[in-house]
Amino acid sequence: MSIREILKAHPQPIPDDLDVRIRCIEACSECAAVCTSCADADLGESGLDELVRCIGLCLDCADMCDATRRIVTRLTESDVNVVRAAVEACLVTCRASREECERHAHHHEHCRICAEVCLRCEQACADLLGSLA
Amino acid sequence: MSIREILKAHPQPIPDDLDVRIRCIEACSECAAVCTSCADADLGESGLDELVRCIGLCLDCADMCDATRRIVTRLTESDVNVVRAAVEACLVTCRASREECERHAHHHEHCRICAEVCLRCEQACADLLGSLA
Amino acid sequence: MSIREILKAHPQPIPDDLDVRIRCIEACSECAAVCTSCADADLGESGLDELVRCIGLCLDCADMCDATRRIVTRLTESDVNVVRAAVEACLVTCRASREECERHAHHHEHCRICAEVCLRCEQACADLLGSLA
Amino acid sequence: MSIREILKAHPQPIPDDLDVRIRCIEACSECAAVCTSCADADLGESGLDELVRCIGLCLDCADMCDATRRIVTRLTESDVNVVRAAVEACLVTCRASREECERHAHHHEHCRICAEVCLRCEQACADLLGSLA
């Protein structure tokens, strides 16, 4: 995907953790898209009342993933405390969304997919936090 | 990518133009990420004064691509006029960003990549507009 | 509000339409916040099934208002075609959200408030489009 | 402002900390708008090279404030861990942006205004964190 290609063309010194950073950017990108779709799929289900918490948490997750993706992408004179705080918040948000989607995974395939994608994003965030330390 | 998988699990009738819609979602996703990175790479260049317009247009493009991606993703009781207006605005924004990046493509590899990705997003938007008509 | 104060401190020549631009920025800001809250209030109602379209359109409206507010705020070497396309899309999106909220305004006070705020944003967008012509 | 009005019309029990929550939503809204404008005003200055870090941090701050405002606005079955993580990240991001803007406040009025608005948002975030504990 082009995000790797463009980060390699960046004028600043390439950070040692470029690979782990790219995985975090791609995971946030995927998770934002999938959570937006899962909230929308919930709205199309009958038995909507039981999915209210799932919708809210998926909307939160899409918002935090989009903000975090942008912050992690910026390399020019970036602030490590800002990056760390965003990635930590993203991890917490993905976990909450994943745990709720798991509860519906047996009934709704979109929740099963979403839980899987949230878990991948949690792991990518944890890996980036490890490399920032 | 998982966006195709989750859209196929959507409870609403799958739209006839699903493939063209998925390409638009993926192109907006890629274009938002790449434009965020291009604006940031510009900030790391010497000769920054000539890149001011490029930064502004790439920021505009990232914002419009993210909004459009979300709107195009929502299938449940969506409004075709809203989808069309967003995709038209996205096409215009990608074109402006692409034309400016092309002016710097010979000097800056990140602008060359960004112009290419913007063009892909313009085409995906044009295709979706065609299928909405 | 501080957006007027900071735009007056902008190094670029102040545009003739500064007042109409500020009203559009403030209206988009208010509309994004209120639509986010209306979608969430819908999720807390019994009789949720009838509010599905309202939720989707309010989410679309919040996304488009946030993107448009950012694009209209940027004055440095901005592109009038990009601004116009965003404001046109914002107007269409606010109108769709307002028309749906009006249908629920007698039952839900949050929809009544939201419809009013969307209408204000439509008018602010229309005024800015007039001044861009 | 209408955000207070619409939150009072919310069907869920009004949280005890409604006032402190509203102040946080309004502060995030103002800070996102002002940071977007400060980054753009920086781009219009001569002596741009010294403002690169300011631009990046203001863009980060606008992104995190917009995401946090949306998350704090959602009251229906929301998750306190998600709210806390977002507000903590927002506080860190506003502080970084404020400290950088303070360095330029004597030369650039927009940085002085932005630093003031970021400080207000830090305080509103700290107050909400206190009430969530």
Short mmCIF file of C-alpha atoms in Angstrom, two decimals:
data_model
loop_
_atom_site.label_atom_id
_atom_site.label_comp_id
_atom_site.label_asym_id
_atom_site.label_seq_id
_atom_site.Cartn_x
_atom_site.Cartn_y
_atom_site.Cartn_z
CA MET A 1 0.00 0.00 0.00
CA SER A 2 1.09 3.54 -0.80
CA ILE A 3 1.51 4.68 2.81
CA ARG A 4 4.76 2.70 3.05
CA GLU A 5 5.95 4.09 -0.27
CA ILE A 6 5.26 7.71 0.69
CA LEU A 7 6.77 7.40 4.18
CA LYS A 8 9.97 6.10 2.60
CA ALA A 9 10.07 9.29 0.47
CA HIS A 10 9.87 11.49 3.58
CA PRO A 11 12.65 14.11 3.83
CA GLN A 12 13.19 13.55 7.56
CA PRO A 13 15.41 10.73 8.85
CA ILE A 14 13.38 7.53 8.69
CA PRO A 15 12.57 6.42 12.26
CA ASP A 16 13.95 3.05 13.41
CA ASP A 17 10.43 1.89 14.12
CA LEU A 18 9.11 2.66 10.62
CA ASP A 19 7.67 -0.83 10.09
CA VAL A 20 5.80 -0.87 13.37
CA ARG A 21 4.56 2.66 12.68
CA ILE A 22 3.28 1.69 9.23
CA ARG A 23 1.46 -1.32 10.67
CA CYS A 24 -0.22 0.99 13.19
CA ILE A 25 -1.26 3.46 10.46
CA GLU A 26 -2.67 0.66 8.29
CA ALA A 27 -4.45 -0.97 11.23
CA CYS A 28 -6.05 2.34 12.28
CA SER A 29 -7.11 2.97 8.69
CA GLU A 30 -8.72 -0.45 8.39
CA CYS A 31 -10.32 -0.27 11.85
CA ALA A 32 -11.88 3.16 11.21
CA ALA A 33 -13.44 1.92 7.96
CA VAL A 34 -14.67 -1.36 9.42
CA CYS A 35 -16.11 0.23 12.60
CA THR A 36 -18.00 2.79 10.50
CA SER A 37 -19.47 -0.10 8.53
CA CYS A 38 -20.25 -2.23 11.61
CA ALA A 39 -22.20 0.64 13.25
CA ASP A 40 -24.13 1.06 10.00
CA ALA A 41 -24.77 -2.68 9.64
CA ASP A 42 -26.11 -2.73 13.22
CA LEU A 43 -28.61 -0.03 12.21
CA GLY A 44 -29.89 -2.35 9.47
CA GLU A 45 -30.54 -5.30 11.83
CA SER A 46 -33.80 -6.24 13.44
CA GLY A 47 -33.28 -6.56 17.20
CA LEU A 48 -31.59 -3.19 17.09
CA ASP A 49 -32.14 -2.51 20.80
CA GLU A 50 -29.44 -4.97 21.78
CA LEU A 51 -26.92 -3.33 19.47
CA VAL A 52 -27.10 0.21 20.88
CA ARG A 53 -23.89 -0.11 22.88
CA CYS A 54 -22.14 -1.70 19.89
CA ILE A 55 -23.10 1.25 17.65
CA GLY A 56 -21.85 3.84 20.13
CA LEU A 57 -18.54 2.09 20.74
CA CYS A 58 -17.92 1.51 17.02
CA LEU A 59 -18.54 5.22 16.35
CA ASP A 60 -16.10 6.14 19.14
CA CYS A 61 -13.56 3.69 17.71
CA ALA A 62 -13.82 5.07 14.17
CA ASP A 63 -13.27 8.61 15.48
CA MET A 64 -10.27 7.72 17.65
CA CYS A 65 -8.68 5.52 14.93
CA ASP A 66 -8.92 8.33 12.36
CA ALA A 67 -7.34 10.89 14.73
CA THR A 68 -4.60 8.47 15.81
CA ARG A 69 -3.78 7.49 12.24
CA ARG A 70 -3.19 11.13 11.35
CA ILE A 71 -1.06 11.81 14.44
CA VAL A 72 1.09 8.69 13.94
CA THR A 73 1.58 9.57 10.26
CA ARG A 74 3.12 12.98 11.05
CA LEU A 75 6.91 12.57 11.39
CA THR A 76 8.17 16.16 11.05
CA GLU A 77 9.21 17.45 14.50
CA SER A 78 6.49 15.34 16.09
CA ASP A 79 6.10 15.06 19.88
CA VAL A 80 6.52 11.59 21.35
CA ASN A 81 4.21 12.35 24.28
CA VAL A 82 1.41 13.28 21.88
CA VAL A 83 1.95 10.13 19.82
CA ARG A 84 2.03 7.93 22.93
CA ALA A 85 -1.15 9.48 24.39
CA ALA A 86 -3.03 9.02 21.11
CA VAL A 87 -1.93 5.42 20.64
CA GLU A 88 -2.81 4.57 24.26
CA ALA A 89 -6.28 6.06 23.83
CA CYS A 90 -6.68 4.20 20.55
CA LEU A 91 -5.77 0.90 22.19
CA VAL A 92 -8.36 1.41 24.97
CA THR A 93 -11.04 2.39 22.44
CA CYS A 94 -10.34 -0.58 20.15
CA ARG A 95 -10.46 -2.94 23.13
CA ALA A 96 -13.88 -1.66 24.27
CA SER A 97 -15.27 -1.90 20.76
CA ARG A 98 -13.78 -5.39 20.27
CA GLU A 99 -15.17 -6.74 23.57
CA GLU A 100 -18.66 -5.51 22.69
CA CYS A 101 -18.51 -6.85 19.12
CA GLU A 102 -17.36 -10.25 20.43
CA ARG A 103 -20.63 -10.50 22.38
CA HIS A 104 -22.54 -10.33 19.07
CA ALA A 105 -20.09 -12.25 16.89
CA HIS A 106 -22.15 -15.45 16.90
CA HIS A 107 -25.24 -13.66 15.63
CA HIS A 108 -23.74 -11.07 13.33
CA GLU A 109 -20.92 -11.77 10.91
CA HIS A 110 -20.12 -8.03 10.69
CA CYS A 111 -19.49 -7.98 14.45
CA ARG A 112 -17.21 -11.01 14.12
CA ILE A 113 -15.18 -9.28 11.40
CA CYS A 114 -15.12 -6.02 13.34
CA ALA A 115 -13.90 -7.71 16.54
CA GLU A 116 -11.07 -9.29 14.57
CA VAL A 117 -10.04 -5.99 13.00
CA CYS A 118 -10.21 -4.17 16.36
CA LEU A 119 -7.97 -6.85 17.91
CA ARG A 120 -5.44 -6.37 15.10
CA CYS A 121 -5.47 -2.63 15.77
CA GLU A 122 -5.01 -3.15 19.53
CA GLN A 123 -1.95 -5.28 18.80
CA ALA A 124 -0.52 -2.77 16.33
CA CYS A 125 -1.01 0.00 18.94
CA ALA A 126 0.64 -2.12 21.66
CA ASP A 127 3.59 -2.81 19.35
CA LEU A 128 4.05 0.87 18.58
CA LEU A 129 3.83 1.76 22.28
CA GLY A 130 6.57 -0.81 22.92
CA SER A 131 8.84 0.76 20.32
CA LEU A 132 8.22 4.31 21.61
CA ALA A 133 9.28 3.48 25.15
CA MET B 1 -9.19 -5.90 2.52
CA SER B 2 -11.76 -6.25 5.28
CA ILE B 3 -14.05 -3.47 4.02
CA ARG B 4 -15.24 -5.76 1.22
CA GLU B 5 -15.74 -8.62 3.65
CA ILE B 6 -17.78 -6.54 6.12
CA LEU B 7 -19.92 -4.89 3.43
CA LYS B 8 -20.85 -8.36 2.15
CA ALA B 9 -22.08 -9.19 5.68
CA HIS B 10 -24.37 -6.14 5.73
CA PRO B 11 -28.03 -6.95 6.55
CA GLN B 12 -29.42 -4.61 3.90
CA PRO B 13 -29.76 -5.71 0.27
CA ILE B 14 -26.33 -5.43 -1.31
CA PRO B 15 -26.38 -2.54 -3.82
CA ASP B 16 -25.75 -3.38 -7.48
CA ASP B 17 -22.80 -1.02 -7.49
CA LEU B 18 -21.06 -2.66 -4.52
CA ASP B 19 -17.75 -3.11 -6.35
CA VAL B 20 -17.58 0.48 -7.49
CA ARG B 21 -18.56 1.63 -4.01
CA ILE B 22 -15.83 -0.47 -2.39
CA ARG B 23 -13.23 0.94 -4.80
CA CYS B 24 -14.34 4.46 -3.83
CA ILE B 25 -14.10 3.66 -0.09
CA GLU B 26 -10.64 2.15 -0.51
CA ALA B 27 -9.44 5.00 -2.72
CA CYS B 28 -10.67 7.62 -0.21
CA SER B 29 -8.99 5.72 2.62
CA GLU B 30 -5.68 5.57 0.78
CA CYS B 31 -5.91 9.18 -0.40
CA ALA B 32 -6.62 10.54 3.10
CA ALA B 33 -3.59 8.69 4.51
CA VAL B 34 -1.27 9.69 1.67
CA CYS B 35 -2.35 13.37 1.65
CA THR B 36 -1.77 13.59 5.42
CA SER B 37 1.71 12.23 4.84
CA CYS B 38 2.44 14.48 1.83
CA ALA B 39 1.52 17.63 3.80
CA ASP B 40 3.82 16.45 6.59
CA ALA B 41 6.65 15.60 4.20
CA ASP B 42 6.33 19.09 2.68
CA LEU B 43 6.86 20.53 6.17
CA GLY B 44 10.16 18.63 6.39
CA GLU B 45 11.55 20.02 3.11
CA SER B 46 13.85 22.97 2.70
CA GLY B 47 12.33 25.39 0.20
CA LEU B 48 9.13 25.18 2.20
CA ASP B 49 7.79 28.50 0.89
CA GLU B 50 6.98 26.96 -2.50
CA LEU B 51 5.02 24.15 -0.90
CA VAL B 52 2.51 26.23 1.07
CA ARG B 53 -0.31 25.73 -1.43
CA CYS B 54 0.48 22.00 -1.62
CA ILE B 55 0.20 21.66 2.17
CA GLY B 56 -3.14 23.44 2.33
CA LEU B 57 -4.68 21.46 -0.52
CA CYS B 58 -3.41 18.14 0.84
CA LEU B 59 -4.97 18.95 4.24
CA ASP B 60 -8.27 19.84 2.53
CA CYS B 61 -8.09 16.60 0.55
CA ALA B 62 -7.46 14.44 3.63
CA ASP B 63 -10.45 16.01 5.39
CA MET B 64 -12.81 15.60 2.43
CA CYS B 65 -11.67 12.03 1.69
CA ASP B 66 -12.26 10.96 5.31
CA ALA B 67 -15.76 12.47 5.37
CA THR B 68 -16.65 11.01 1.97
CA ARG B 69 -15.36 7.56 2.88
CA ARG B 70 -17.65 7.48 5.90
CA ILE B 71 -20.69 8.71 3.97
CA VAL B 72 -20.18 6.23 1.10
CA THR B 73 -19.73 3.39 3.60
CA ARG B 74 -23.15 3.94 5.19
CA LEU B 75 -25.73 1.81 3.34
CA THR B 76 -28.67 1.73 5.78
CA GLU B 77 -31.44 4.05 4.49
CA SER B 78 -28.80 6.33 3.00
CA ASP B 79 -29.72 9.35 0.86
CA VAL B 80 -28.46 9.30 -2.73
CA ASN B 81 -28.33 13.12 -2.90
CA VAL B 82 -26.03 13.23 0.11
CA VAL B 83 -23.78 10.52 -1.32
CA ARG B 84 -23.63 12.27 -4.72
CA ALA B 85 -22.82 15.68 -3.20
CA ALA B 86 -20.02 14.23 -1.08
CA VAL B 87 -18.48 12.27 -3.94
CA GLU B 88 -18.64 15.31 -6.24
CA ALA B 89 -16.91 17.47 -3.63
CA CYS B 90 -14.32 14.74 -3.10
CA LEU B 91 -13.58 14.57 -6.82
CA VAL B 92 -13.04 18.36 -7.01
CA THR B 93 -10.81 18.31 -3.93
CA CYS B 94 -8.69 15.39 -5.17
CA ARG B 95 -8.25 17.11 -8.54
CA ALA B 96 -7.00 20.37 -6.96
CA SER B 97 -4.60 18.48 -4.72
CA ARG B 98 -3.39 16.31 -7.62
CA GLU B 99 -2.77 19.27 -9.94
CA GLU B 100 -0.71 21.05 -7.29
CA CYS B 101 1.27 17.90 -6.40
CA GLU B 102 2.03 17.31 -10.09
CA ARG B 103 3.81 20.69 -10.18
CA HIS B 104 6.25 19.39 -7.55
CA ALA B 105 6.45 15.77 -8.69
CA HIS B 106 9.85 16.17 -10.36
CA HIS B 107 11.44 17.54 -7.20
CA HIS B 108 9.63 15.57 -4.54
CA GLU B 109 8.93 11.86 -4.76
CA HIS B 110 6.18 12.19 -2.10
CA CYS B 111 4.34 14.66 -4.36
CA ARG B 112 4.66 12.25 -7.28
CA ILE B 113 3.15 9.43 -5.22
CA CYS B 114 0.44 11.71 -3.83
CA ALA B 115 -0.56 12.95 -7.29
CA GLU B 116 -0.92 9.34 -8.44
CA VAL B 117 -3.08 8.39 -5.46
CA CYS B 118 -5.25 11.52 -5.86
CA LEU B 119 -5.80 10.65 -9.52
CA ARG B 120 -6.87 7.13 -8.55
CA CYS B 121 -9.36 8.62 -6.08
CA GLU B 122 -10.71 11.07 -8.69
CA GLN B 123 -11.35 8.10 -11.00
CA ALA B 124 -13.00 6.03 -8.27
CA CYS B 125 -15.24 9.01 -7.44
CA ALA B 126 -16.12 9.52 -11.11
CA ASP B 127 -16.99 5.83 -11.44
CA LEU B 128 -19.26 5.92 -8.40
CA LEU B 129 -20.96 9.09 -9.69
CA GLY B 130 -21.59 7.25 -12.96
CA SER B 131 -23.23 4.34 -11.18
CA LEU B 132 -25.39 6.61 -8.97
CA ALA B 133 -26.89 8.43 -11.94
CA MET C 1 -15.98 33.48 19.93
CA SER C 2 -12.28 33.06 19.31
CA ILE C 3 -12.55 32.02 15.67
CA ARG C 4 -13.33 35.63 14.71
CA GLU C 5 -10.45 36.88 16.83
CA ILE C 6 -7.92 34.46 15.32
CA LEU C 7 -9.06 35.02 11.72
CA LYS C 8 -8.53 38.75 12.21
CA ALA C 9 -4.93 37.99 13.25
CA HIS C 10 -4.30 36.06 10.02
CA PRO C 11 -1.24 37.25 8.05
CA GLN C 12 -2.99 37.02 4.69
CA PRO C 13 -5.21 39.86 3.41
CA ILE C 14 -8.56 39.53 5.15
CA PRO C 15 -11.17 38.42 2.57
CA ASP C 16 -14.07 40.76 1.88
CA ASP C 17 -16.49 38.06 2.89
CA LEU C 18 -14.90 37.47 6.31
CA ASP C 19 -18.17 37.87 8.23
CA VAL C 20 -20.08 35.44 6.05
CA ARG C 21 -17.17 33.01 6.24
CA ILE C 22 -17.07 33.22 10.05
CA ARG C 23 -20.83 32.59 10.24
CA CYS C 24 -20.35 29.49 8.06
CA ILE C 25 -17.48 28.20 10.26
CA GLU C 26 -19.51 28.75 13.45
CA ALA C 27 -22.63 27.19 11.95
CA CYS C 28 -20.70 24.10 10.80
CA SER C 29 -19.11 23.80 14.23
CA GLU C 30 -22.46 23.97 15.99
CA CYS C 31 -24.15 21.64 13.49
CA ALA C 32 -21.44 18.96 13.80
CA ALA C 33 -21.76 18.99 17.60
CA VAL C 34 -25.56 18.97 17.61
CA CYS C 35 -25.88 16.24 14.94
CA THR C 36 -23.47 14.02 16.90
CA SER C 37 -25.66 14.51 19.95
CA CYS C 38 -28.95 13.97 18.05
CA ALA C 39 -27.74 10.63 16.64
CA ASP C 40 -26.75 9.60 20.15
CA ALA C 41 -30.04 10.76 21.67
CA ASP C 42 -31.90 8.73 19.02
CA LEU C 43 -29.99 5.65 20.21
CA GLY C 44 -31.35 6.24 23.72
CA GLU C 45 -35.01 6.38 22.63
CA SER C 46 -37.50 3.56 22.70
CA GLY C 47 -39.07 3.21 19.25
CA LEU C 48 -35.57 3.22 17.85
CA ASP C 49 -36.60 1.50 14.60
CA GLU C 50 -38.23 4.68 13.31
CA LEU C 51 -35.10 6.71 13.95
CA VAL C 52 -32.65 4.66 11.87
CA ARG C 53 -32.66 7.07 8.95
CA CYS C 54 -32.31 10.02 11.32
CA ILE C 55 -29.21 8.48 12.92
CA GLY C 56 -27.52 7.80 9.58
CA LEU C 57 -28.21 11.28 8.20
CA CYS C 58 -27.08 13.00 11.41
CA LEU C 59 -23.81 11.02 11.31
CA ASP C 60 -23.31 12.02 7.65
CA CYS C 61 -24.05 15.63 8.55
CA ALA C 62 -21.57 15.71 11.45
CA ASP C 63 -18.85 14.31 9.17
CA MET C 64 -19.49 16.75 6.33
CA CYS C 65 -19.82 19.77 8.66
CA ASP C 66 -16.47 18.98 10.32
CA ALA C 67 -14.68 18.62 6.97
CA THR C 68 -16.30 21.77 5.56
CA ARG C 69 -15.50 23.84 8.66
CA ARG C 70 -11.82 22.96 8.28
CA ILE C 71 -11.74 23.72 4.55
CA VAL C 72 -13.56 27.08 4.95
CA THR C 73 -11.21 28.04 7.80
CA ARG C 74 -8.08 27.69 5.65
CA LEU C 75 -7.33 31.05 3.97
CA THR C 76 -3.69 30.66 2.87
CA GLU C 77 -3.60 30.13 -0.91
CA SER C 78 -6.90 28.30 -0.74
CA ASP C 79 -8.75 27.12 -3.87
CA VAL C 80 -12.18 28.63 -4.45
CA ASN C 81 -13.39 25.55 -6.35
CA VAL C 82 -12.57 23.34 -3.38
CA VAL C 83 -14.31 25.69 -0.96
CA ARG C 84 -17.39 25.94 -3.19
CA ALA C 85 -17.66 22.16 -3.64
CA ALA C 86 -17.38 21.55 0.10
CA VAL C 87 -19.94 24.19 1.01
CA GLU C 88 -22.38 22.89 -1.64
CA ALA C 89 -22.04 19.34 -0.29
CA CYS C 90 -22.50 20.63 3.24
CA LEU C 91 -25.69 22.45 2.26
CA VAL C 92 -27.16 19.29 0.68
CA THR C 93 -26.21 17.19 3.70
CA CYS C 94 -27.66 19.66 6.23
CA ARG C 95 -30.89 19.83 4.23
CA ALA C 96 -31.33 16.03 4.23
CA SER C 97 -30.63 15.82 7.93
CA ARG C 98 -32.96 18.74 8.69
CA GLU C 99 -35.83 17.31 6.64
CA GLU C 100 -35.59 13.97 8.45
CA CYS C 101 -35.30 15.60 11.89
CA GLU C 102 -38.38 17.74 11.15
CA ARG C 103 -40.40 14.53 10.75
CA HIS C 104 -39.59 13.64 14.39
CA ALA C 105 -39.62 17.16 15.86
CA HIS C 106 -43.05 16.77 17.46
CA HIS C 107 -42.02 13.64 19.33
CA HIS C 108 -38.40 14.39 20.12
CA GLU C 109 -37.17 17.75 21.37
CA HIS C 110 -33.58 16.85 20.30
CA CYS C 111 -34.79 16.43 16.71
CA ARG C 112 -36.55 19.81 16.89
CA ILE C 113 -33.34 21.49 18.07
CA CYS C 114 -31.25 19.62 15.51
CA ALA C 115 -33.55 20.61 12.62
CA GLU C 116 -33.25 24.24 13.67
CA VAL C 117 -29.45 24.10 13.83
CA CYS C 118 -29.24 22.30 10.45
CA LEU C 119 -31.42 25.00 8.88
CA ARG C 120 -29.11 27.70 10.29
CA CYS C 121 -26.15 25.88 8.73
CA GLU C 122 -27.92 25.53 5.36
CA GLN C 123 -28.48 29.31 5.37
CA ALA C 124 -24.89 30.07 6.37
CA CYS C 125 -23.68 27.79 3.54
CA ALA C 126 -26.04 29.44 1.04
CA ASP C 127 -24.78 32.88 2.10
CA LEU C 128 -21.15 31.86 1.68
CA LEU C 129 -21.89 30.35 -1.74
CA GLY C 130 -23.47 33.67 -2.73
CA SER C 131 -20.39 35.60 -1.71
CA LEU C 132 -18.00 33.20 -3.50
CA ALA C 133 -19.76 33.63 -6.83
CA MET D 1 -25.04 27.48 22.69
CA SER D 2 -27.23 24.68 21.40
CA ILE D 3 -25.11 21.81 22.71
CA ARG D 4 -26.38 22.50 26.23
CA GLU D 5 -29.95 22.68 24.97
CA ILE D 6 -29.75 19.39 23.06
CA LEU D 7 -27.98 17.50 25.85
CA LYS D 8 -30.80 18.52 28.22
CA ALA D 9 -33.27 16.93 25.78
CA HIS D 10 -31.40 13.61 25.85
CA PRO D 11 -33.59 10.60 26.74
CA GLN D 12 -30.98 9.04 29.04
CA PRO D 13 -30.65 10.15 32.68
CA ILE D 14 -28.68 13.40 32.68
CA PRO D 15 -25.24 12.72 34.19
CA ASP D 16 -24.32 14.55 37.40
CA ASP D 17 -21.34 16.09 35.68
CA LEU D 18 -23.34 17.56 32.78
CA ASP D 19 -21.96 21.07 33.22
CA VAL D 20 -18.35 19.95 33.27
CA ARG D 21 -19.02 17.71 30.26
CA ILE D 22 -20.58 20.58 28.31
CA ARG D 23 -17.60 22.81 29.09
CA CYS D 24 -15.30 20.09 27.76
CA ILE D 25 -17.35 19.69 24.55
CA GLU D 26 -17.38 23.45 23.97
CA ALA D 27 -13.67 23.79 24.74
CA CYS D 28 -12.79 20.95 22.31
CA SER D 29 -14.98 22.52 19.64
CA GLU D 30 -13.32 25.92 20.03
CA CYS D 31 -9.82 24.44 20.24
CA ALA D 32 -10.24 22.34 17.08
CA ALA D 33 -11.40 25.41 15.13
CA VAL D 34 -8.69 27.71 16.49
CA CYS D 35 -5.86 25.16 15.99
CA THR D 36 -6.95 24.62 12.38
CA SER D 37 -6.78 28.37 11.86
CA CYS D 38 -3.43 28.78 13.68
CA ALA D 39 -1.77 26.11 11.51
CA ASP D 40 -3.13 27.89 8.43
CA ALA D 41 -2.03 31.34 9.68
CA ASP D 42 1.48 29.92 10.26
CA LEU D 43 1.53 28.87 6.59
CA GLY D 44 0.89 32.50 5.60
CA GLU D 45 3.80 33.92 7.63
CA SER D 46 7.25 34.72 6.35
CA GLY D 47 9.82 32.98 8.53
CA LEU D 48 7.83 29.81 8.05
CA ASP D 49 10.77 27.54 8.91
CA GLU D 50 10.50 28.37 12.60
CA LEU D 51 6.80 27.49 12.66
CA VAL D 52 7.04 23.92 11.36
CA ARG D 53 6.66 22.34 14.79
CA CYS D 54 3.78 24.68 15.59
CA ILE D 55 1.92 23.64 12.43
CA GLY D 56 2.32 19.92 13.14
CA LEU D 57 1.22 20.19 16.76
CA CYS D 58 -1.77 22.38 15.89
CA LEU D 59 -2.88 19.82 13.29
CA ASP D 60 -2.52 17.02 15.86
CA CYS D 61 -4.49 19.07 18.37
CA ALA D 62 -7.35 19.80 15.95
CA ASP D 63 -7.63 16.08 15.15
CA MET D 64 -7.60 14.95 18.78
CA CYS D 65 -10.03 17.69 19.89
CA ASP D 66 -12.55 16.74 17.19
CA ALA D 67 -12.40 13.03 18.11
CA THR D 68 -12.63 13.76 21.85
CA ARG D 69 -15.55 16.14 21.42
CA ARG D 70 -17.52 13.42 19.64
CA ILE D 71 -16.69 10.76 22.23
CA VAL D 72 -17.55 13.02 25.19
CA THR D 73 -20.84 14.01 23.53
CA ARG D 74 -22.07 10.41 23.32
CA LEU D 75 -24.03 9.56 26.49
CA THR D 76 -25.99 6.46 25.49
CA GLU D 77 -24.37 3.40 27.12
CA SER D 78 -20.98 5.03 26.83
CA ASP D 79 -17.83 3.48 28.32
CA VAL D 80 -16.06 5.49 31.01
CA ASN D 81 -12.67 3.99 30.15
CA VAL D 82 -13.00 5.16 26.57
CA VAL D 83 -14.06 8.66 27.65
CA ARG D 84 -11.20 8.88 30.16
CA ALA D 85 -8.57 7.72 27.65
CA ALA D 86 -9.74 10.23 25.04
CA VAL D 87 -9.84 13.14 27.48
CA GLU D 88 -6.37 12.26 28.82
CA ALA D 89 -4.96 12.15 25.28
CA CYS D 90 -6.69 15.44 24.49
CA LEU D 91 -5.15 17.10 27.55
CA VAL D 92 -1.64 15.95 26.54
CA THR D 93 -2.14 17.13 22.96
CA CYS D 94 -3.51 20.55 23.98
CA ARG D 95 -0.58 21.04 26.37
CA ALA D 96 2.01 20.29 23.65
CA SER D 97 0.30 22.62 21.21
CA ARG D 98 -0.07 25.35 23.86
CA GLU D 99 3.59 25.17 24.92
CA GLU D 100 4.76 25.51 21.32
CA CYS D 101 2.33 28.37 20.57
CA GLU D 102 3.51 30.22 23.70
CA ARG D 103 7.02 30.31 22.21
CA HIS D 104 5.67 32.32 19.27
CA ALA D 105 3.05 34.37 21.12
CA HIS D 106 5.15 37.54 21.20
CA HIS D 107 5.62 37.53 17.44
CA HIS D 108 2.30 36.13 16.25
CA GLU D 109 -1.04 37.19 17.68
CA HIS D 110 -2.68 34.00 16.30
CA CYS D 111 -0.27 31.91 18.38
CA ARG D 112 -1.10 33.98 21.47
CA ILE D 113 -4.84 33.38 20.94
CA CYS D 114 -4.27 29.69 20.18
CA ALA D 115 -2.18 29.17 23.33
CA GLU D 116 -4.96 30.71 25.40
CA VAL D 117 -7.64 28.51 23.82
CA CYS D 118 -5.49 25.37 24.24
CA LEU D 119 -4.99 26.20 27.93
CA ARG D 120 -8.76 26.57 28.36
CA CYS D 121 -9.23 23.14 26.76
CA GLU D 122 -6.55 21.56 28.98
CA GLN D 123 -8.40 22.88 32.03
CA ALA D 124 -11.78 21.68 30.77
CA CYS D 125 -10.26 18.23 30.15
CA ALA D 126 -8.67 18.18 33.63
CA ASP D 127 -12.01 19.13 35.19
CA LEU D 128 -13.83 16.35 33.34
CA LEU D 129 -11.16 13.82 34.34
CA GLY D 130 -11.68 14.90 37.96
CA SER D 131 -15.41 14.30 37.74
CA LEU D 132 -15.01 10.88 36.04
CA ALA D 133 -12.79 9.52 38.81
#
